[in-house]
């Protein structure tokens, strides 16, 4: 208290003026800082809410695109199958000739393991599938279907009771340029799923 009593009136007024000026500035500065932190936090939360809502819209749009693409592809598959069925009916249907078995060196398309299997020959109408394995040599049904729909066509024959399916006629080319004849799709995939 002795400090204050020894000051001149001018110094006292100056000190009081500075204190009265600084005190509101400090209080206002503190309030502004508190408000800024609160606004920043609120803005951040709102941005996250908006981003999540926008992400939900984007996800819905992507799902809709995928669903539409699935429908287009399924429609193409259905049309292709209808063409194949009609071509098969025009050719006279399919039958097997157990008197003329065909020996296949069947290759698992996943593991590349070869298995020898004898299967009855498939006959379409009155034409026996030749098992042609050279690209460019026509096989009646699969090439007729390809001419009509533009996609590949494959005929599978069940190999065994497990349900492994052997490609016995196709116009699908493997990466080496050869037809995928003699490859088979196992009933159980390498991951153990059917």
PDB file of C-alpha atoms in Angstrom:
ATOM      1  CA  UNK A   1       0.000   0.000   0.000  1.00  0.00           C
ATOM      2  CA  UNK A   2       2.929   2.318   0.539  1.00  0.00           C
ATOM      3  CA  UNK A   3       3.727   2.123  -3.157  1.00  0.00           C
ATOM      4  CA  UNK A   4       0.335   3.562  -4.094  1.00  0.00           C
ATOM      5  CA  UNK A   5       0.505   6.353  -1.484  1.00  0.00           C
ATOM      6  CA  UNK A   6       3.870   7.626  -2.739  1.00  0.00           C
ATOM      7  CA  UNK A   7       2.668   8.028  -6.314  1.00  0.00           C
ATOM      8  CA  UNK A   8       1.765  11.400  -7.690  1.00  0.00           C
ATOM      9  CA  UNK A   9      -1.783  12.108  -8.719  1.00  0.00           C
ATOM     10  CA  UNK A  10      -0.751  11.960 -12.337  1.00  0.00           C
ATOM     11  CA  UNK A  11       0.817   8.507 -11.885  1.00  0.00           C
ATOM     12  CA  UNK A  12      -2.216   7.287  -9.967  1.00  0.00           C
ATOM     13  CA  UNK A  13      -4.571   8.489 -12.708  1.00  0.00           C
ATOM     14  CA  UNK A  14      -2.329   7.014 -15.384  1.00  0.00           C
ATOM     15  CA  UNK A  15      -2.129   3.658 -13.562  1.00  0.00           C
ATOM     16  CA  UNK A  16      -5.896   3.590 -12.985  1.00  0.00           C
ATOM     17  CA  UNK A  17      -6.516   4.504 -16.651  1.00  0.00           C
ATOM     18  CA  UNK A  18      -4.208   1.780 -17.882  1.00  0.00           C
ATOM     19  CA  UNK A  19      -5.797  -0.755 -15.525  1.00  0.00           C
ATOM     20  CA  UNK A  20      -9.314   0.273 -16.571  1.00  0.00           C
ATOM     21  CA  UNK A  21      -8.269  -0.019 -20.226  1.00  0.00           C
ATOM     22  CA  UNK A  22      -6.414  -3.322 -19.906  1.00  0.00           C
ATOM     23  CA  UNK A  23      -8.971  -5.099 -17.749  1.00  0.00           C
ATOM     24  CA  UNK A  24     -11.794  -4.915 -20.321  1.00  0.00           C
ATOM     25  CA  UNK A  25      -9.311  -5.799 -23.080  1.00  0.00           C
ATOM     26  CA  UNK A  26      -8.197  -8.921 -21.207  1.00  0.00           C
ATOM     27  CA  UNK A  27     -11.799  -9.897 -20.433  1.00  0.00           C
ATOM     28  CA  UNK A  28     -12.920  -9.290 -24.032  1.00  0.00           C
ATOM     29  CA  UNK A  29      -9.822 -11.114 -25.353  1.00  0.00           C
ATOM     30  CA  UNK A  30     -10.592 -14.102 -23.128  1.00  0.00           C
ATOM     31  CA  UNK A  31     -14.217 -14.146 -24.251  1.00  0.00           C
ATOM     32  CA  UNK A  32     -13.168 -13.880 -27.904  1.00  0.00           C
ATOM     33  CA  UNK A  33     -10.690 -16.754 -27.489  1.00  0.00           C
ATOM     34  CA  UNK A  34     -13.313 -18.891 -25.759  1.00  0.00           C
ATOM     35  CA  UNK A  35     -15.870 -18.078 -28.473  1.00  0.00           C
ATOM     36  CA  UNK A  36     -13.333 -18.822 -31.221  1.00  0.00           C
ATOM     37  CA  UNK A  37     -12.563 -22.227 -29.716  1.00  0.00           C
ATOM     38  CA  UNK A  38     -16.275 -22.978 -29.406  1.00  0.00           C
ATOM     39  CA  UNK A  39     -16.944 -21.830 -32.992  1.00  0.00           C
ATOM     40  CA  UNK A  40     -13.994 -23.847 -34.313  1.00  0.00           C
ATOM     41  CA  UNK A  41     -15.218 -26.949 -32.497  1.00  0.00           C
ATOM     42  CA  UNK A  42     -18.780 -26.420 -33.749  1.00  0.00           C
ATOM     43  CA  UNK A  43     -17.538 -25.781 -37.302  1.00  0.00           C
ATOM     44  CA  UNK A  44     -15.422 -28.943 -37.176  1.00  0.00           C
ATOM     45  CA  UNK A  45     -18.352 -31.022 -35.936  1.00  0.00           C
ATOM     46  CA  UNK A  46     -20.661 -29.591 -38.603  1.00  0.00           C
ATOM     47  CA  UNK A  47     -18.052 -30.214 -41.313  1.00  0.00           C
ATOM     48  CA  UNK A  48     -17.802 -33.835 -40.210  1.00  0.00           C
ATOM     49  CA  UNK A  49     -21.592 -34.169 -40.280  1.00  0.00           C
ATOM     50  CA  UNK A  50     -21.726 -32.643 -43.774  1.00  0.00           C
ATOM     51  CA  UNK A  51     -18.833 -34.813 -44.976  1.00  0.00           C
ATOM     52  CA  UNK A  52     -20.545 -37.943 -43.644  1.00  0.00           C
ATOM     53  CA  UNK A  53     -23.818 -36.950 -45.296  1.00  0.00           C
ATOM     54  CA  UNK A  54     -21.967 -36.279 -48.554  1.00  0.00           C
ATOM     55  CA  UNK A  55     -20.161 -39.611 -48.244  1.00  0.00           C
ATOM     56  CA  UNK A  56     -23.518 -41.324 -47.714  1.00  0.00           C
ATOM     57  CA  UNK A  57     -24.814 -39.719 -50.930  1.00  0.00           C
ATOM     58  CA  UNK A  58     -21.684 -40.748 -52.831  1.00  0.00           C
ATOM     59  CA  UNK A  59     -21.969 -44.313 -51.515  1.00  0.00           C
ATOM     60  CA  UNK A  60     -25.639 -44.462 -52.516  1.00  0.00           C
ATOM     61  CA  UNK A  61     -24.768 -43.169 -56.000  1.00  0.00           C
ATOM     62  CA  UNK A  62     -21.995 -45.745 -56.427  1.00  0.00           C
ATOM     63  CA  UNK A  63     -24.320 -48.509 -55.258  1.00  0.00           C
ATOM     64  CA  UNK A  64     -26.968 -47.357 -57.738  1.00  0.00           C
ATOM     65  CA  UNK A  65     -24.403 -47.366 -60.554  1.00  0.00           C
ATOM     66  CA  UNK A  66     -23.272 -50.883 -59.588  1.00  0.00           C
ATOM     67  CA  UNK A  67     -26.868 -52.106 -59.382  1.00  0.00           C
ATOM     68  CA  UNK A  68     -27.635 -50.632 -62.805  1.00  0.00           C
ATOM     69  CA  UNK A  69     -24.504 -52.195 -64.280  1.00  0.00           C
ATOM     70  CA  UNK A  70     -25.474 -55.546 -62.744  1.00  0.00           C
ATOM     71  CA  UNK A  71     -28.921 -55.306 -64.351  1.00  0.00           C
ATOM     72  CA  UNK A  72     -27.385 -54.458 -67.740  1.00  0.00           C
ATOM     73  CA  UNK A  73     -24.935 -57.365 -67.502  1.00  0.00           C
ATOM     74  CA  UNK A  74     -27.629 -59.769 -66.306  1.00  0.00           C
ATOM     75  CA  UNK A  75     -29.849 -58.695 -69.188  1.00  0.00           C
ATOM     76  CA  UNK A  76     -26.972 -59.403 -71.595  1.00  0.00           C
ATOM     77  CA  UNK A  77     -26.384 -62.829 -70.049  1.00  0.00           C
ATOM     78  CA  UNK A  78     -30.100 -63.634 -70.189  1.00  0.00           C
ATOM     79  CA  UNK A  79     -30.263 -62.568 -73.848  1.00  0.00           C
ATOM     80  CA  UNK A  80     -27.153 -64.580 -74.687  1.00  0.00           C
ATOM     81  CA  UNK A  81     -28.557 -67.659 -72.960  1.00  0.00           C
ATOM     82  CA  UNK A  82     -31.843 -67.268 -74.835  1.00  0.00           C
ATOM     83  CA  UNK A  83     -29.928 -67.138 -78.126  1.00  0.00           C
ATOM     84  CA  UNK A  84     -27.881 -70.204 -77.111  1.00  0.00           C
ATOM     85  CA  UNK A  85     -31.022 -72.140 -76.112  1.00  0.00           C
ATOM     86  CA  UNK A  86     -32.720 -71.245 -79.393  1.00  0.00           C
ATOM     87  CA  UNK A  87     -29.622 -72.287 -81.372  1.00  0.00           C
ATOM     88  CA  UNK A  88     -29.456 -75.558 -79.423  1.00  0.00           C
ATOM     89  CA  UNK A  89     -33.158 -76.212 -80.103  1.00  0.00           C
ATOM     90  CA  UNK A  90     -32.712 -75.457 -83.828  1.00  0.00           C
ATOM     91  CA  UNK A  91     -29.735 -77.836 -83.942  1.00  0.00           C
ATOM     92  CA  UNK A  92     -31.829 -80.639 -82.456  1.00  0.00           C
ATOM     93  CA  UNK A  93     -30.935 -80.534 -78.748  1.00  0.00           C
ATOM     94  CA  UNK A  94     -28.093 -82.170 -76.876  1.00  0.00           C
ATOM     95  CA  UNK A  95     -27.408 -85.814 -76.078  1.00  0.00           C
ATOM     96  CA  UNK A  96     -24.493 -88.019 -75.090  1.00  0.00           C
ATOM     97  CA  UNK A  97     -22.930 -90.921 -76.950  1.00  0.00           C
ATOM     98  CA  UNK A  98     -21.680 -93.368 -74.324  1.00  0.00           C
ATOM     99  CA  UNK A  99     -20.523 -95.738 -77.087  1.00  0.00           C
ATOM    100  CA  UNK A 100     -17.919 -93.201 -78.183  1.00  0.00           C
ATOM    101  CA  UNK A 101     -16.209 -91.850 -75.058  1.00  0.00           C
ATOM    102  CA  UNK A 102     -13.756 -88.983 -75.357  1.00  0.00           C
ATOM    103  CA  UNK A 103     -10.563 -88.979 -73.316  1.00  0.00           C
ATOM    104  CA  UNK A 104      -9.755 -85.570 -71.867  1.00  0.00           C
ATOM    105  CA  UNK A 105      -6.605 -84.331 -70.194  1.00  0.00           C
ATOM    106  CA  UNK A 106      -8.606 -81.986 -68.010  1.00  0.00           C
ATOM    107  CA  UNK A 107      -6.699 -79.096 -66.418  1.00  0.00           C
ATOM    108  CA  UNK A 108      -7.967 -77.460 -63.235  1.00  0.00           C
ATOM    109  CA  UNK A 109      -8.194 -73.788 -64.172  1.00  0.00           C
ATOM    110  CA  UNK A 110      -7.001 -72.713 -60.711  1.00  0.00           C
ATOM    111  CA  UNK A 111      -4.310 -75.210 -59.729  1.00  0.00           C
ATOM    112  CA  UNK A 112      -3.280 -76.268 -63.286  1.00  0.00           C
ATOM    113  CA  UNK A 113      -3.275 -79.905 -62.094  1.00  0.00           C
ATOM    114  CA  UNK A 114      -4.088 -82.326 -64.931  1.00  0.00           C
ATOM    115  CA  UNK A 115      -6.598 -85.146 -64.575  1.00  0.00           C
ATOM    116  CA  UNK A 116      -7.371 -87.731 -67.252  1.00  0.00           C
ATOM    117  CA  UNK A 117     -11.073 -88.405 -67.605  1.00  0.00           C
ATOM    118  CA  UNK A 118     -13.174 -90.392 -70.098  1.00  0.00           C
ATOM    119  CA  UNK A 119     -16.581 -88.856 -70.796  1.00  0.00           C
ATOM    120  CA  UNK A 120     -19.372 -89.777 -73.190  1.00  0.00           C
ATOM    121  CA  UNK A 121     -19.159 -87.645 -76.320  1.00  0.00           C
ATOM    122  CA  UNK A 122     -21.629 -84.770 -76.488  1.00  0.00           C
ATOM    123  CA  UNK A 123     -23.840 -84.746 -79.559  1.00  0.00           C
ATOM    124  CA  UNK A 124     -25.703 -81.632 -80.659  1.00  0.00           C
ATOM    125  CA  UNK A 125     -28.456 -82.563 -83.066  1.00  0.00           C
ATOM    126  CA  UNK A 126     -26.728 -85.166 -85.193  1.00  0.00           C
ATOM    127  CA  UNK A 127     -23.268 -83.604 -84.920  1.00  0.00           C
ATOM    128  CA  UNK A 128     -20.780 -84.918 -82.402  1.00  0.00           C
ATOM    129  CA  UNK A 129     -18.644 -82.235 -80.733  1.00  0.00           C
ATOM    130  CA  UNK A 130     -15.173 -82.716 -82.119  1.00  0.00           C
ATOM    131  CA  UNK A 131     -13.259 -81.206 -79.240  1.00  0.00           C
ATOM    132  CA  UNK A 132     -11.479 -78.824 -81.623  1.00  0.00           C
ATOM    133  CA  UNK A 133      -8.682 -77.059 -79.805  1.00  0.00           C
ATOM    134  CA  UNK A 134      -7.355 -74.768 -82.519  1.00  0.00           C
ATOM    135  CA  UNK A 135      -8.461 -71.158 -82.693  1.00  0.00           C
ATOM    136  CA  UNK A 136     -10.091 -70.296 -86.002  1.00  0.00           C
ATOM    137  CA  UNK A 137     -11.600 -73.756 -86.620  1.00  0.00           C
ATOM    138  CA  UNK A 138     -15.372 -73.375 -86.274  1.00  0.00           C
ATOM    139  CA  UNK A 139     -17.429 -75.430 -83.832  1.00  0.00           C
ATOM    140  CA  UNK A 140     -21.046 -75.120 -84.911  1.00  0.00           C
ATOM    141  CA  UNK A 141     -23.044 -74.135 -81.818  1.00  0.00           C
ATOM    142  CA  UNK A 142     -20.562 -71.939 -79.933  1.00  0.00           C
ATOM    143  CA  UNK A 143     -19.505 -70.042 -83.060  1.00  0.00           C
ATOM    144  CA  UNK A 144     -23.111 -69.553 -84.218  1.00  0.00           C
ATOM    145  CA  UNK A 145     -23.998 -68.089 -80.818  1.00  0.00           C
ATOM    146  CA  UNK A 146     -20.930 -65.843 -80.918  1.00  0.00           C
ATOM    147  CA  UNK A 147     -21.920 -64.621 -84.387  1.00  0.00           C
ATOM    148  CA  UNK A 148     -25.344 -63.634 -83.035  1.00  0.00           C
ATOM    149  CA  UNK A 149     -24.482 -62.086 -79.662  1.00  0.00           C
ATOM    150  CA  UNK A 150     -20.866 -61.027 -80.080  1.00  0.00           C
ATOM    151  CA  UNK A 151     -19.668 -62.648 -76.866  1.00  0.00           C
ATOM    152  CA  UNK A 152     -17.991 -65.924 -76.144  1.00  0.00           C
ATOM    153  CA  UNK A 153     -19.911 -69.155 -75.720  1.00  0.00           C
ATOM    154  CA  UNK A 154     -18.811 -72.239 -73.787  1.00  0.00           C
ATOM    155  CA  UNK A 155     -20.360 -75.676 -73.363  1.00  0.00           C
ATOM    156  CA  UNK A 156     -19.518 -77.509 -70.149  1.00  0.00           C
ATOM    157  CA  UNK A 157     -19.941 -81.193 -69.351  1.00  0.00           C
ATOM    158  CA  UNK A 158     -20.135 -82.548 -65.832  1.00  0.00           C
ATOM    159  CA  UNK A 159     -17.000 -84.613 -65.135  1.00  0.00           C
ATOM    160  CA  UNK A 160     -17.886 -86.417 -61.933  1.00  0.00           C
ATOM    161  CA  UNK A 161     -20.458 -86.671 -59.132  1.00  0.00           C
ATOM    162  CA  UNK A 162     -18.675 -83.870 -57.242  1.00  0.00           C
ATOM    163  CA  UNK A 163     -19.790 -81.469 -59.974  1.00  0.00           C
ATOM    164  CA  UNK A 164     -16.505 -80.448 -61.636  1.00  0.00           C
ATOM    165  CA  UNK A 165     -17.404 -78.893 -65.005  1.00  0.00           C
ATOM    166  CA  UNK A 166     -15.220 -79.521 -68.084  1.00  0.00           C
ATOM    167  CA  UNK A 167     -15.103 -77.085 -70.995  1.00  0.00           C
ATOM    168  CA  UNK A 168     -15.819 -79.330 -74.005  1.00  0.00           C
ATOM    169  CA  UNK A 169     -16.507 -76.615 -76.583  1.00  0.00           C
ATOM    170  CA  UNK A 170     -15.741 -72.894 -76.556  1.00  0.00           C
ATOM    171  CA  UNK A 171     -14.542 -69.919 -78.510  1.00  0.00           C
ATOM    172  CA  UNK A 172     -12.944 -68.360 -75.421  1.00  0.00           C
ATOM    173  CA  UNK A 173      -9.210 -67.845 -75.875  1.00  0.00           C
ATOM    174  CA  UNK A 174      -6.721 -68.307 -73.054  1.00  0.00           C
ATOM    175  CA  UNK A 175      -3.874 -65.829 -72.604  1.00  0.00           C
ATOM    176  CA  UNK A 176      -1.641 -68.032 -74.797  1.00  0.00           C
ATOM    177  CA  UNK A 177      -4.083 -67.656 -77.724  1.00  0.00           C
ATOM    178  CA  UNK A 178      -5.370 -71.235 -77.483  1.00  0.00           C
ATOM    179  CA  UNK A 179      -8.985 -72.174 -76.911  1.00  0.00           C
ATOM    180  CA  UNK A 180      -9.820 -72.971 -73.292  1.00  0.00           C
ATOM    181  CA  UNK A 181     -10.846 -76.519 -74.222  1.00  0.00           C
ATOM    182  CA  UNK A 182     -10.088 -79.164 -71.633  1.00  0.00           C
ATOM    183  CA  UNK A 183      -9.961 -76.779 -68.694  1.00  0.00           C
ATOM    184  CA  UNK A 184     -12.364 -77.439 -65.879  1.00  0.00           C
ATOM    185  CA  UNK A 185     -13.957 -75.464 -63.104  1.00  0.00           C
ATOM    186  CA  UNK A 186     -13.811 -77.455 -59.881  1.00  0.00           C
ATOM    187  CA  UNK A 187     -16.994 -77.752 -57.844  1.00  0.00           C
ATOM    188  CA  UNK A 188     -15.021 -76.473 -54.839  1.00  0.00           C
ATOM    189  CA  UNK A 189     -12.744 -73.460 -55.282  1.00  0.00           C
ATOM    190  CA  UNK A 190      -9.234 -73.332 -53.803  1.00  0.00           C
ATOM    191  CA  UNK A 191     -10.613 -71.222 -50.933  1.00  0.00           C
ATOM    192  CA  UNK A 192     -12.943 -74.107 -50.018  1.00  0.00           C
ATOM    193  CA  UNK A 193     -16.100 -72.358 -51.203  1.00  0.00           C
ATOM    194  CA  UNK A 194     -18.404 -73.872 -53.848  1.00  0.00           C
TER     195      UNK A 194
END
